[in-house]
Structure formats: structure tokens, C-alpha cells
GROMACS .gro file of N, CA and C in nm:
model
  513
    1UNK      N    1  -0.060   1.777  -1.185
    1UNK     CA    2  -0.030   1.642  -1.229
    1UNK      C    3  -0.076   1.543  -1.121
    2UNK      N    4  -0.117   1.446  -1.145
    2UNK     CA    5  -0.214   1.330  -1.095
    2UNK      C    6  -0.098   1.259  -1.048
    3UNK      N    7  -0.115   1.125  -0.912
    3UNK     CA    8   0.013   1.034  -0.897
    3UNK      C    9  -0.117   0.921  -0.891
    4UNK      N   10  -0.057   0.812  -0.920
    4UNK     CA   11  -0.143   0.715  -0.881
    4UNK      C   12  -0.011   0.597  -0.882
    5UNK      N   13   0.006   0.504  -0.747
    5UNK     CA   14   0.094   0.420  -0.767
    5UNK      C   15   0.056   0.330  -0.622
    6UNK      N   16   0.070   0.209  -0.654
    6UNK     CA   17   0.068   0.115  -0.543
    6UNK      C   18   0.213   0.001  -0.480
    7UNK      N   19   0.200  -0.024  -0.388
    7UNK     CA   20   0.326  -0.112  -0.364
    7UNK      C   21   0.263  -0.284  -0.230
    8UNK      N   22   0.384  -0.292  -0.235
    8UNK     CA   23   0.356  -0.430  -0.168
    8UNK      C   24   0.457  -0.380  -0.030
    9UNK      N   25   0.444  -0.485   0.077
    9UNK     CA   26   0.519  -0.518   0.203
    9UNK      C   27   0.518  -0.642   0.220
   10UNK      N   28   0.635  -0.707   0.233
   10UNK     CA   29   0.610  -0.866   0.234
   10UNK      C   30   0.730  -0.862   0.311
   11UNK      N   31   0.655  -0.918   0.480
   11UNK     CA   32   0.777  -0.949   0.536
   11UNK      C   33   0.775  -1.138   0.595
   12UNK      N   34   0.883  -1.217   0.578
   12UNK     CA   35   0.896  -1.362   0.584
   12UNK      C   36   0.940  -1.420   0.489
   13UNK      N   37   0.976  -1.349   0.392
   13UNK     CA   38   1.037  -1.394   0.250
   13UNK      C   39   1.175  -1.274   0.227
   14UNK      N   40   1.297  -1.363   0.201
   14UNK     CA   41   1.374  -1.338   0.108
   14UNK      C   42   1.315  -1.190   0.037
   15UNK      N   43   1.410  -1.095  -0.005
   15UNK     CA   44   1.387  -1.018  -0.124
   15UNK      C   45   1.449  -1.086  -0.255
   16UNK      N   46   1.463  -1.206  -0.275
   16UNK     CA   47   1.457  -1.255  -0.373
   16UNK      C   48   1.328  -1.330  -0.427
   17UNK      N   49   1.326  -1.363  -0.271
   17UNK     CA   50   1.202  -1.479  -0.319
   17UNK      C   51   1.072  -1.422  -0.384
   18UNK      N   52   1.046  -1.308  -0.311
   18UNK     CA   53   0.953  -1.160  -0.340
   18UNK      C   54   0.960  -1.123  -0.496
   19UNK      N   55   1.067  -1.089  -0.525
   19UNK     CA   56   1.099  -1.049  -0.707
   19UNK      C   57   1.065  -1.151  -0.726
   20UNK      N   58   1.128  -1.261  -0.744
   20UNK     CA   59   1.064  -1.419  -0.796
   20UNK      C   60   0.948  -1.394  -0.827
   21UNK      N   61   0.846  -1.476  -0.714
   21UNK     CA   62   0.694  -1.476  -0.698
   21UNK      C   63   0.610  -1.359  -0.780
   22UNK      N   64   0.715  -1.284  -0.813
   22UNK     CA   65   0.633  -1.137  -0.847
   22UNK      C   66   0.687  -1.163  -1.036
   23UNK      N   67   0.796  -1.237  -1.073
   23UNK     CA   68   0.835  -1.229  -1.189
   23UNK      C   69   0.898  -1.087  -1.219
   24UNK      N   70   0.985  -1.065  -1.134
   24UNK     CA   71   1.043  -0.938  -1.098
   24UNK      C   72   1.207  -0.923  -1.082
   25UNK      N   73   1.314  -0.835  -1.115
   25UNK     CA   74   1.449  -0.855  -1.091
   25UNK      C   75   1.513  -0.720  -1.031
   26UNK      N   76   1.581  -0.721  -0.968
   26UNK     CA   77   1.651  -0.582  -0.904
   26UNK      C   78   1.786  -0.559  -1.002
   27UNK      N   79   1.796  -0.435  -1.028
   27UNK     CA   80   1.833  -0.406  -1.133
   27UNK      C   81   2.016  -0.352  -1.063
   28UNK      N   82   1.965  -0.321  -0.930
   28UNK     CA   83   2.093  -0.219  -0.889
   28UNK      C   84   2.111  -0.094  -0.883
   29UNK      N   85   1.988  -0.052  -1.018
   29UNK     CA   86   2.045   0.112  -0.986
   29UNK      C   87   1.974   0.178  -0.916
   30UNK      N   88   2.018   0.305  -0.860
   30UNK     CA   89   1.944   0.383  -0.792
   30UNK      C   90   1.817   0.430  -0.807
   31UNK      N   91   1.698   0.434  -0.749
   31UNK     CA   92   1.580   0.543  -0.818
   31UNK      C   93   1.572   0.602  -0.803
   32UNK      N   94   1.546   0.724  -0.875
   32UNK     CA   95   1.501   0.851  -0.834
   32UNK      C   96   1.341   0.894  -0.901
   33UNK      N   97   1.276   0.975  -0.883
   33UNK     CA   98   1.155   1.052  -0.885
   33UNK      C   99   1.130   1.044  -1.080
   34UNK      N  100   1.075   0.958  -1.058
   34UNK     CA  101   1.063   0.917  -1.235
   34UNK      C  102   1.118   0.859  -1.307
   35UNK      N  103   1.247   0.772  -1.260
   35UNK     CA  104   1.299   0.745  -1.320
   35UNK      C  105   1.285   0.564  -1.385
   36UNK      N  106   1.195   0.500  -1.284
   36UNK     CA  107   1.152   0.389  -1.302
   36UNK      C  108   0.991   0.392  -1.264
   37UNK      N  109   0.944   0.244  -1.318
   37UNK     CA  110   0.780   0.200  -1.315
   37UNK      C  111   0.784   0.134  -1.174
   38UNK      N  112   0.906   0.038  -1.149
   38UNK     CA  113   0.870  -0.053  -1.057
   38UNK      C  114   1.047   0.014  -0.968
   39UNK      N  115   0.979  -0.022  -0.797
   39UNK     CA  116   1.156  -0.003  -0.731
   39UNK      C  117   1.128  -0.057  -0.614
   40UNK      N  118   1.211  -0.070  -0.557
   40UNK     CA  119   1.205  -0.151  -0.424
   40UNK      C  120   1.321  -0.130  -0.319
   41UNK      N  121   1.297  -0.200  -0.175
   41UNK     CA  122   1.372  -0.135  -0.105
   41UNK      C  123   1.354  -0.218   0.001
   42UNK      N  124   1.441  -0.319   0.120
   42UNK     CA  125   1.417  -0.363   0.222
   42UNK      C  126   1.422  -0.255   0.346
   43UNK      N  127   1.372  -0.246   0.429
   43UNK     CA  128   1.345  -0.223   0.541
   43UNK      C  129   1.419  -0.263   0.677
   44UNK      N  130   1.453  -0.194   0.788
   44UNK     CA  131   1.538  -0.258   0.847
   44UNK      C  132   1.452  -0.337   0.972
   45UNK      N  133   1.345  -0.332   0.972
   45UNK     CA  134   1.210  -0.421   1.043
   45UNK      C  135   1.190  -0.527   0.962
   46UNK      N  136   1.245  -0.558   0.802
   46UNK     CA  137   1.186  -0.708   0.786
   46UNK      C  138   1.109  -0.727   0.684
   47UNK      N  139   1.031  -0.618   0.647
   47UNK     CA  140   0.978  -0.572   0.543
   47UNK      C  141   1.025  -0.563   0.414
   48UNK      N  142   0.970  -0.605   0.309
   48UNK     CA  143   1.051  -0.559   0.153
   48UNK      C  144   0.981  -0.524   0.090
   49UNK      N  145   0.998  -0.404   0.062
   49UNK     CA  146   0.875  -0.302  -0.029
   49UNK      C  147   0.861  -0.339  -0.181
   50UNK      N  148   0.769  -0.336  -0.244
   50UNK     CA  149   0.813  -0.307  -0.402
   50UNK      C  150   0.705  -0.243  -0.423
   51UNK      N  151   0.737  -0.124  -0.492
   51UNK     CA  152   0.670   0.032  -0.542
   51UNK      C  153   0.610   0.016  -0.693
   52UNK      N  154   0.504   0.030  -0.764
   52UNK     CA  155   0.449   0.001  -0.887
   52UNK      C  156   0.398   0.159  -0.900
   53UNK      N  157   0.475   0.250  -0.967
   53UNK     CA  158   0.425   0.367  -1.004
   53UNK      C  159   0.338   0.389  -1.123
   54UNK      N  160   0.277   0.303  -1.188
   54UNK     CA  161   0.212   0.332  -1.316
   54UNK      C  162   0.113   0.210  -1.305
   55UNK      N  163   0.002   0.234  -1.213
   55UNK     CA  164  -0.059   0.147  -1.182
   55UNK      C  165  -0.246   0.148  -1.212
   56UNK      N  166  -0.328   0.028  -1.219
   56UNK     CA  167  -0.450   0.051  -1.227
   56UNK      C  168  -0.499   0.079  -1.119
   57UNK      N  169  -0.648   0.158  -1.156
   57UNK     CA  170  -0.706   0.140  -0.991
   57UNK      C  171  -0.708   0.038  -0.901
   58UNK      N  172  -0.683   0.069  -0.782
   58UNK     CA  173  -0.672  -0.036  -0.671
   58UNK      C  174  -0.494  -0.125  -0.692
   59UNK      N  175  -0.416  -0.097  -0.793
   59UNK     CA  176  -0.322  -0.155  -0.793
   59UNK      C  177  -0.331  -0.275  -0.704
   60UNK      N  178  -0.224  -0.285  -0.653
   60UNK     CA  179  -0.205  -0.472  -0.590
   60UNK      C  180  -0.327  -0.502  -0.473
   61UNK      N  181  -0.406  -0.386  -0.431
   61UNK     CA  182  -0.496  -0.442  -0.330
   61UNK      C  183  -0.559  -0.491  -0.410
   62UNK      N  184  -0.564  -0.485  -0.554
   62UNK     CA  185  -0.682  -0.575  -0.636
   62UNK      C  186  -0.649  -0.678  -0.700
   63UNK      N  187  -0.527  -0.734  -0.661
   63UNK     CA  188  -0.471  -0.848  -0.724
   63UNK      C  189  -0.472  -0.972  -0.605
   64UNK      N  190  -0.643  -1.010  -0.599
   64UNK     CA  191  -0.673  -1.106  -0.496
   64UNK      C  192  -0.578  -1.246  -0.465
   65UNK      N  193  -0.540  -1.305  -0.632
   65UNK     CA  194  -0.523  -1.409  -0.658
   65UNK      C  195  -0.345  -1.382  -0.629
   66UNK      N  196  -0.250  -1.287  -0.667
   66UNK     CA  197  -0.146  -1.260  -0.591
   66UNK      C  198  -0.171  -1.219  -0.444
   67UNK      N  199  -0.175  -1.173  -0.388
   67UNK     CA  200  -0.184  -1.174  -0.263
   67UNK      C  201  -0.209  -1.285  -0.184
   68UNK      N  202  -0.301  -1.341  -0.287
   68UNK     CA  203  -0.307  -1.501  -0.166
   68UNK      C  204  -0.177  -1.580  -0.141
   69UNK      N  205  -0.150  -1.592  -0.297
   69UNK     CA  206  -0.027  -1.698  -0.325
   69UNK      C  207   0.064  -1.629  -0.243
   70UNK      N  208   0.118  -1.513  -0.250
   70UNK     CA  209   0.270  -1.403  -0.219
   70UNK      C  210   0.204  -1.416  -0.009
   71UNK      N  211   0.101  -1.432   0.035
   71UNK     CA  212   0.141  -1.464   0.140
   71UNK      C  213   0.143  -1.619   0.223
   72UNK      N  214   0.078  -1.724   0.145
   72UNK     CA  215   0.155  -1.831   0.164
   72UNK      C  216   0.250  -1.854   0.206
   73UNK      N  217   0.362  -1.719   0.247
   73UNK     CA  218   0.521  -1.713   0.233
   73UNK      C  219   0.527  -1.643   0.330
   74UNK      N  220   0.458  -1.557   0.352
   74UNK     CA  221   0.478  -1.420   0.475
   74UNK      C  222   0.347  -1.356   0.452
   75UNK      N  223   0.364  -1.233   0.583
   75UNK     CA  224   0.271  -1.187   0.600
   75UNK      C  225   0.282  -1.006   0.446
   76UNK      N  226   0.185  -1.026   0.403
   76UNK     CA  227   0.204  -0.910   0.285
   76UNK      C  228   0.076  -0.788   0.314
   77UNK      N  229   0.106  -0.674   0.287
   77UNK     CA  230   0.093  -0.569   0.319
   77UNK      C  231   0.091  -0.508   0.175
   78UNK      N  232  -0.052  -0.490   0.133
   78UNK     CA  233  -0.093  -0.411  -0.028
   78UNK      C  234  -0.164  -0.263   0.022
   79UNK      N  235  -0.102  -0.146  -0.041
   79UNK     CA  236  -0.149  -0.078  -0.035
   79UNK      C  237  -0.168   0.031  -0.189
   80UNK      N  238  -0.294   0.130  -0.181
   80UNK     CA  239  -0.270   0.181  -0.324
   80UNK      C  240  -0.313   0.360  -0.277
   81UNK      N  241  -0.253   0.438  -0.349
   81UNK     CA  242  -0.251   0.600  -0.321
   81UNK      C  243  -0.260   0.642  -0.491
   82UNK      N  244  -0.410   0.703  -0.472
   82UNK     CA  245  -0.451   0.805  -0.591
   82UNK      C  246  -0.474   0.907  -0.545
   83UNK      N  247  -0.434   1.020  -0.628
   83UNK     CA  248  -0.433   1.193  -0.592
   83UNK      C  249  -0.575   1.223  -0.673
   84UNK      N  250  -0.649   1.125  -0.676
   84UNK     CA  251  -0.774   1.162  -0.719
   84UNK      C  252  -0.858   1.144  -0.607
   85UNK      N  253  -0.860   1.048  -0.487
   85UNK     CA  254  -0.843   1.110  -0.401
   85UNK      C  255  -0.910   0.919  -0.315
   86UNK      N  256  -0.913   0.868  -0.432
   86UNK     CA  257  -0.930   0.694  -0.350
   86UNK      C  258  -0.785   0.646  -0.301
   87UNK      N  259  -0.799   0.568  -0.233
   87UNK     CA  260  -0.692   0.465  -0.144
   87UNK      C  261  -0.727   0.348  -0.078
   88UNK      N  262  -0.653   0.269  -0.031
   88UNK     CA  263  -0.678   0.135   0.001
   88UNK      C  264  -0.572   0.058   0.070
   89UNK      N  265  -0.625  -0.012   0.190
   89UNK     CA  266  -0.498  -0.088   0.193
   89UNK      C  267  -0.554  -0.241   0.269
   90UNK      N  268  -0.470  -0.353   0.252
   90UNK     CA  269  -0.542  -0.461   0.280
   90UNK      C  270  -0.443  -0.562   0.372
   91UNK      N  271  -0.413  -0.628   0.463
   91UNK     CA  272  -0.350  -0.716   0.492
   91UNK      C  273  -0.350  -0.909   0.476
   92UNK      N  274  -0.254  -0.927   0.418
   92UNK     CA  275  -0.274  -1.082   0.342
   92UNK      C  276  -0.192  -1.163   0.476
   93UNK      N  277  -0.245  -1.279   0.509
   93UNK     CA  278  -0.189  -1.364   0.574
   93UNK      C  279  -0.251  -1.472   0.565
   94UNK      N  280  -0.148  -1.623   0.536
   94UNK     CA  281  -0.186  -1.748   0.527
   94UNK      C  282  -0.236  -1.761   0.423
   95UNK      N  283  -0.289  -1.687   0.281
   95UNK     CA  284  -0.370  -1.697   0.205
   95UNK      C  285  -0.475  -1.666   0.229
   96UNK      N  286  -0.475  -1.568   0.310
   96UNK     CA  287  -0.615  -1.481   0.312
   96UNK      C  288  -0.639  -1.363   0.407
   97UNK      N  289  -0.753  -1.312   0.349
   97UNK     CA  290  -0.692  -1.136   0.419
   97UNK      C  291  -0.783  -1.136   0.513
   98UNK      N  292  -0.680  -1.047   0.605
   98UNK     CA  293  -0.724  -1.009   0.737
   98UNK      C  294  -0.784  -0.901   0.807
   99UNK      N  295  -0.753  -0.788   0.677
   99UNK     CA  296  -0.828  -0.677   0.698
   99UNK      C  297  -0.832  -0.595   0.588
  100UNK      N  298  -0.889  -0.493   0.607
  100UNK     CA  299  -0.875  -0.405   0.459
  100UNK      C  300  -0.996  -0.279   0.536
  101UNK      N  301  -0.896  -0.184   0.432
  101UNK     CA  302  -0.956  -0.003   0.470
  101UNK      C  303  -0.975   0.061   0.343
  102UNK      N  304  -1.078   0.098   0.220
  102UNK     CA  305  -1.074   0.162   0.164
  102UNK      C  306  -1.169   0.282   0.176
  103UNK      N  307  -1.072   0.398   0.096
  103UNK     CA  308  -1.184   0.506   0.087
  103UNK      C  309  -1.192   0.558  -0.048
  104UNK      N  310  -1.280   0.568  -0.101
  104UNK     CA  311  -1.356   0.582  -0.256
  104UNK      C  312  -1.407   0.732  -0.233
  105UNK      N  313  -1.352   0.805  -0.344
  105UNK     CA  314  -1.359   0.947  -0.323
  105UNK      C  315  -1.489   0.997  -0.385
  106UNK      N  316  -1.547   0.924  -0.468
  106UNK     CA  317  -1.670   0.872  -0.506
  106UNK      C  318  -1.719   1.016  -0.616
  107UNK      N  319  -1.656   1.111  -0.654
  107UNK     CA  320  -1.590   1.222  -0.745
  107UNK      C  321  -1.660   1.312  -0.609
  108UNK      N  322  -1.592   1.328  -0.492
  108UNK     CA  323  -1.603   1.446  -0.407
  108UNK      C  324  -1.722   1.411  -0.309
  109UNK      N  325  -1.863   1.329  -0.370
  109UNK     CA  326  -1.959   1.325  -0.310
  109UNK      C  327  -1.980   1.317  -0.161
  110UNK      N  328  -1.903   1.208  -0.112
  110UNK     CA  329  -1.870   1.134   0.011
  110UNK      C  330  -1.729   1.143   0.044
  111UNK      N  331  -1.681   1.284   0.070
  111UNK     CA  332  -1.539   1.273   0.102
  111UNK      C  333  -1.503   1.171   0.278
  112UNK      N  334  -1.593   1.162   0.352
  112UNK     CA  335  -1.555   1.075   0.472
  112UNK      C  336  -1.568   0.942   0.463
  113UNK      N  337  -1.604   0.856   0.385
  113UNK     CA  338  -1.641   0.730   0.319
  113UNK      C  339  -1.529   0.649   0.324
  114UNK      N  340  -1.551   0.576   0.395
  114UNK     CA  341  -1.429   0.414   0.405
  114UNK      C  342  -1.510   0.266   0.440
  115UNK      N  343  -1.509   0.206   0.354
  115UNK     CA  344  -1.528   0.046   0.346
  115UNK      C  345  -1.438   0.006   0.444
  116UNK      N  346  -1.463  -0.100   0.558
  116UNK     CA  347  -1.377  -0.159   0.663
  116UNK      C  348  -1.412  -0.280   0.687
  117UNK      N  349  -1.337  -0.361   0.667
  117UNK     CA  350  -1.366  -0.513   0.700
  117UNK      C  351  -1.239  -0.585   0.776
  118UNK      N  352  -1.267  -0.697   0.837
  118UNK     CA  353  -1.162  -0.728   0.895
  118UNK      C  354  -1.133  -0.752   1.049
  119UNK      N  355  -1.002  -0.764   1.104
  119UNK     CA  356  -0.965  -0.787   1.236
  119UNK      C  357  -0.865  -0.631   1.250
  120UNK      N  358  -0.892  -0.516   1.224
  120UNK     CA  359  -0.811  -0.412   1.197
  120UNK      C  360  -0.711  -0.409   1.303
  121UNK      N  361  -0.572  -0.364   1.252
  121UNK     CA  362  -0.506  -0.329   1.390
  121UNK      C  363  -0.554  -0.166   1.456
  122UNK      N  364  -0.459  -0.252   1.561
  122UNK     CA  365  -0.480  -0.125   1.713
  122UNK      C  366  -0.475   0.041   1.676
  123UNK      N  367  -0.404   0.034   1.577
  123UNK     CA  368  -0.364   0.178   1.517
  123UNK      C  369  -0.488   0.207   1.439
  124UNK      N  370  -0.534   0.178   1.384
  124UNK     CA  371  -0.704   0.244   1.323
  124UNK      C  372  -0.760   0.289   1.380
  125UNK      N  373  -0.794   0.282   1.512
  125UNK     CA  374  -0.896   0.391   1.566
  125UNK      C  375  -0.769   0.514   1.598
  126UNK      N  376  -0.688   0.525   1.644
  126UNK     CA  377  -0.639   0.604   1.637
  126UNK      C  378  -0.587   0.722   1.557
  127UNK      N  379  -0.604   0.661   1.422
  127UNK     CA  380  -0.579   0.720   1.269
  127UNK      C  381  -0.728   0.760   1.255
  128UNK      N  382  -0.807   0.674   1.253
  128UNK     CA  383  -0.973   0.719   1.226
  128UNK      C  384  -0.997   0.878   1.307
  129UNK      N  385  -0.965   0.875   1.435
  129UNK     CA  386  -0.986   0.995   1.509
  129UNK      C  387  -0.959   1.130   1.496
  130UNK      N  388  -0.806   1.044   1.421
  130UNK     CA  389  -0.733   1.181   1.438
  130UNK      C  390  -0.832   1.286   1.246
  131UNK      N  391  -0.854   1.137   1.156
  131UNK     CA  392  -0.893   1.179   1.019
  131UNK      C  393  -1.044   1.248   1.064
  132UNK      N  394  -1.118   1.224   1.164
  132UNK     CA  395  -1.261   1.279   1.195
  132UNK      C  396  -1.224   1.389   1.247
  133UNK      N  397  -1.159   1.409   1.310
  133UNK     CA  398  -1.111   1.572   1.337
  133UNK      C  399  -1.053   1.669   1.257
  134UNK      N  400  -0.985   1.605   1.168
  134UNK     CA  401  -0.950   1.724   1.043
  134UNK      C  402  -1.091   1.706   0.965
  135UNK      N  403  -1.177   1.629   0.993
  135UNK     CA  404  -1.274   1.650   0.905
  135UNK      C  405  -1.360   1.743   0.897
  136UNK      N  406  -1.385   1.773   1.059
  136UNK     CA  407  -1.462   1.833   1.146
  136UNK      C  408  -1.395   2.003   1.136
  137UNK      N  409  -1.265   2.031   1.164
  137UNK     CA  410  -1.234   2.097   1.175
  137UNK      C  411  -1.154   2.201   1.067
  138UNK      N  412  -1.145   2.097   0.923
  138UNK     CA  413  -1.080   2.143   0.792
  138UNK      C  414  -1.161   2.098   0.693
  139UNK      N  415  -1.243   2.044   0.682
  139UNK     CA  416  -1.328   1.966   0.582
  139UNK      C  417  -1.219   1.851   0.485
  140UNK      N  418  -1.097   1.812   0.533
  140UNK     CA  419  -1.048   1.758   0.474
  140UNK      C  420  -1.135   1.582   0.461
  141UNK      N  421  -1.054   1.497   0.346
  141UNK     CA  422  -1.126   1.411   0.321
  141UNK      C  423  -1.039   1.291   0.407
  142UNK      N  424  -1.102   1.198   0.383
  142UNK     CA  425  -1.019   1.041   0.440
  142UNK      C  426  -0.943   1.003   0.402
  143UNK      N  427  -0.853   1.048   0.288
  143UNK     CA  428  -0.821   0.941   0.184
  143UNK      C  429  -0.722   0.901   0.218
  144UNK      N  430  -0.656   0.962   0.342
  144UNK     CA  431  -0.494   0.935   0.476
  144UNK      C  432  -0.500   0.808   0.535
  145UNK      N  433  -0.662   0.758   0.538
  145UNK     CA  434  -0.681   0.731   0.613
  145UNK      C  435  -0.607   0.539   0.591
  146UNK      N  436  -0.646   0.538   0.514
  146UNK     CA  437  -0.605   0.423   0.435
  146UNK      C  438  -0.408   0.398   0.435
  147UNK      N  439  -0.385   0.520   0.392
  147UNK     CA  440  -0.235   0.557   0.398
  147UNK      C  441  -0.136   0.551   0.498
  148UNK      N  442  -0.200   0.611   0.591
  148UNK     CA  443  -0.179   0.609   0.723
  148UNK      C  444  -0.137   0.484   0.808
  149UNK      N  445  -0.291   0.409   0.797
  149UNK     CA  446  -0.245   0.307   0.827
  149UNK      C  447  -0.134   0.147   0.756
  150UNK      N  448  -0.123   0.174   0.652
  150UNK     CA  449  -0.059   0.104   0.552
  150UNK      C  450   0.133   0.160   0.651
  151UNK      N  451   0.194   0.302   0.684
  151UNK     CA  452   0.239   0.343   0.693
  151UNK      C  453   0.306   0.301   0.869
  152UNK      N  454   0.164   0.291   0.931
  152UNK     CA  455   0.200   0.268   1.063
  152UNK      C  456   0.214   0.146   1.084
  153UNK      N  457   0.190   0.015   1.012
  153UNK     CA  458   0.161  -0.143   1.018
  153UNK      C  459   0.325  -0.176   0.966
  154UNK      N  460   0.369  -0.092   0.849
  154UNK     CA  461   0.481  -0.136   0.821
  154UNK      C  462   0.587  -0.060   0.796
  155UNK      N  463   0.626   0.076   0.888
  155UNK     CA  464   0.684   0.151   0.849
  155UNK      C  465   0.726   0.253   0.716
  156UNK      N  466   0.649   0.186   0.603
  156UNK     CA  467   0.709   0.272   0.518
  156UNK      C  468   0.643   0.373   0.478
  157UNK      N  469   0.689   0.477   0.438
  157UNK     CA  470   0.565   0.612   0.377
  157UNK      C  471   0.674   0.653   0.223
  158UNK      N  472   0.629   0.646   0.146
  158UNK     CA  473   0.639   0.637   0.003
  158UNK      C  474   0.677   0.765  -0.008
  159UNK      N  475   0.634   0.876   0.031
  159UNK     CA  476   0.609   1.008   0.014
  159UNK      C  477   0.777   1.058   0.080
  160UNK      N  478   0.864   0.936   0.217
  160UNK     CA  479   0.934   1.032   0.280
  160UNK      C  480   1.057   0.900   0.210
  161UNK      N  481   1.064   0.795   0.105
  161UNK     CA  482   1.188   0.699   0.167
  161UNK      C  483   1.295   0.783   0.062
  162UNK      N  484   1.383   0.701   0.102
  162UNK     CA  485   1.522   0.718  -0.009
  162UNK      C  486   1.576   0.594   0.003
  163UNK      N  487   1.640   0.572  -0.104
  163UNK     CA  488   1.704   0.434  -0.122
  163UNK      C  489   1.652   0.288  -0.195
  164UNK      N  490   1.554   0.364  -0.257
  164UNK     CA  491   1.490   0.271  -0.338
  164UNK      C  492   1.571   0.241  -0.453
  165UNK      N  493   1.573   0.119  -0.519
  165UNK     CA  494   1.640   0.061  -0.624
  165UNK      C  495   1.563   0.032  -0.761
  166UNK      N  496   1.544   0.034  -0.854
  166UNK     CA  497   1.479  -0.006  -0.943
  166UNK      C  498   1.470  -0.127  -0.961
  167UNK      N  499   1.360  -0.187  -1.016
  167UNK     CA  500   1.334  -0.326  -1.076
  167UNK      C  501   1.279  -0.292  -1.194
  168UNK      N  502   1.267  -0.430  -1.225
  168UNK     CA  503   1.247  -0.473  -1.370
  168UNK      C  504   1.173  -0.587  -1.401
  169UNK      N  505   1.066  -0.605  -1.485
  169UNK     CA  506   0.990  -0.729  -1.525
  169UNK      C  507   1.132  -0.833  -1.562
  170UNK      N  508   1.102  -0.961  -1.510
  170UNK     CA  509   1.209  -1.058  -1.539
  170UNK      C  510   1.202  -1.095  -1.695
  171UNK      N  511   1.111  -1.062  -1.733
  171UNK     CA  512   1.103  -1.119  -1.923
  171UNK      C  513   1.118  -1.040  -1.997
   0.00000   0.00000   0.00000
């Protein structure tokens, strides 16, 4: 079975203001592993996640025109994870982005392949190194690579949280 799901990090805003801007409501209940499309979760760094499990390619890193507006407000943090084997992640500030890492699995062709633009943080070469060495040494692909850093910029890793809440479209 395939996962494909993207989320946001928006820290400088309210977790209200966040659902707002997003046309979004917290529901209260708990999530668990399927049990909702959309969930969310603050952070104790500042951060407020919201998780979109049923998402298009590129999920919110491809929603240029949100991202601009949603960081007007704070600094926001889009990232997207397909088990097909693309990923992406981009940083929004002021209304406009500051960096971005994708890797396009391109159907296997180019498993080391990452698009990089930007003012990247300090942690990318360090993630890059460590992904060229499993490359070298496992033939594994990049697609962490993106993940990774989405993970180290804002603490969260999707794969390890608990305590996520469900949301809900406000309409």
C-alpha cells in the first residue's frame, strides 16, 4: 500500500489563526492511523503542524499562492512524502520562499536527483552527506533527503508523532 500525504509548519501564528487562513476547524478528537484526511498538532518549539493525508502530488509545496499569503503571518514550513518515492520541501517567509529541496523519483531512473534552490539551512549539507553515503554504500535513493530536512528545520517527523487531533474543512 502506497502513502502519499503532505503537511504544513507555521510558526508566528495562533493555531487558530492557521485553521482560519486554511478554512480549517479542530475538531477535538483524537487521531489515529486512518482515521482522518486532515489532523494537526502544536509543537512545543512554536510550530503548528497540519497533516493532509489524501493529498495531490506535491501537496502544499505546490500551493504557491497559499504559502505566500499563510506566511505573511509567520514563517511556514511545506513539506510533501510519497512512497512512490518523490518528496519535497520548501520554506515560506514574508511572502516568499526561501528555499526548497525536491527529489523526483523520476520512475527509478535518477534515484540521486534533487532540485535545490534557495538560501538552504546549515543542516543540508549534513543530511546531503549522510544521503550520498547510503547511496554509495546501499544504493538507496534521496527521497530522505527532502524529509529529513523538513524534520530537522522544524522538529516534526510524521512517521514518529502522537497526539495529533483531527480537523475538518470549516464548510
Amino acid at each position: 500500500m502506497s502513502s502519499v500525504f503532505s503537511w504544513l509548519a507555521v510558526r508566528g501564528l495562533s493555531s487558530g489563526a492557521v485553521l482560519d487562513h486554511l478554512g480549517l476547524i479542530d475538531t477535538g478528537v483524537a487521531h489515529t492511523a486512518g482515521s482522518s484526511q486532515l489532523a494537526a498538532k502544536a509543537l512545543s518549539d512554536g510550530w503548528y503542524i497540519v497533516v493532509n493525508y489524501d493529498v495531490d502530488p506535491a501537496g502544499y509545496v505546490s500551493k504557491t499562492q497559499l504559502l505566500e499569503g499563510l506566511s505573511m503571518h509567520g514563517d511556514v514550513i511545506a513539506c510533501y512524502d510519497s512512497s512512490y518515492g518523490d518528496s519535497a520541501v520548501a520554506e515560506w517567509r514574508s511572502g516568499r520562499k526561501i528555499w526548497s529541496v525536491a527529489h523526483d523519483c523520476v520512475g527509478g531512473e535518477i534515484p540521486d536527483h534533487l532540485e535545490c534552490e534557495g538560501d538552504l539551512p546549515v543542516a543540508f549539507s549534513k543530511i546531503l552527506a549522510k544521503a550520498q553515503a547510503a547511496y554509495a554504500d546501499f544504493g538507496f535513493c534521496f527521497h530522505a533527503v527532502a524529509i529529513d530536512l523538513a524534520g530537522e528545520v522544524t522538529g516534526f517527523r510524521e512517521n514518529r508523532e502522537l497526539g495529533l487531533t483531527e480537523i475538518a474543512w470549516a464548510n
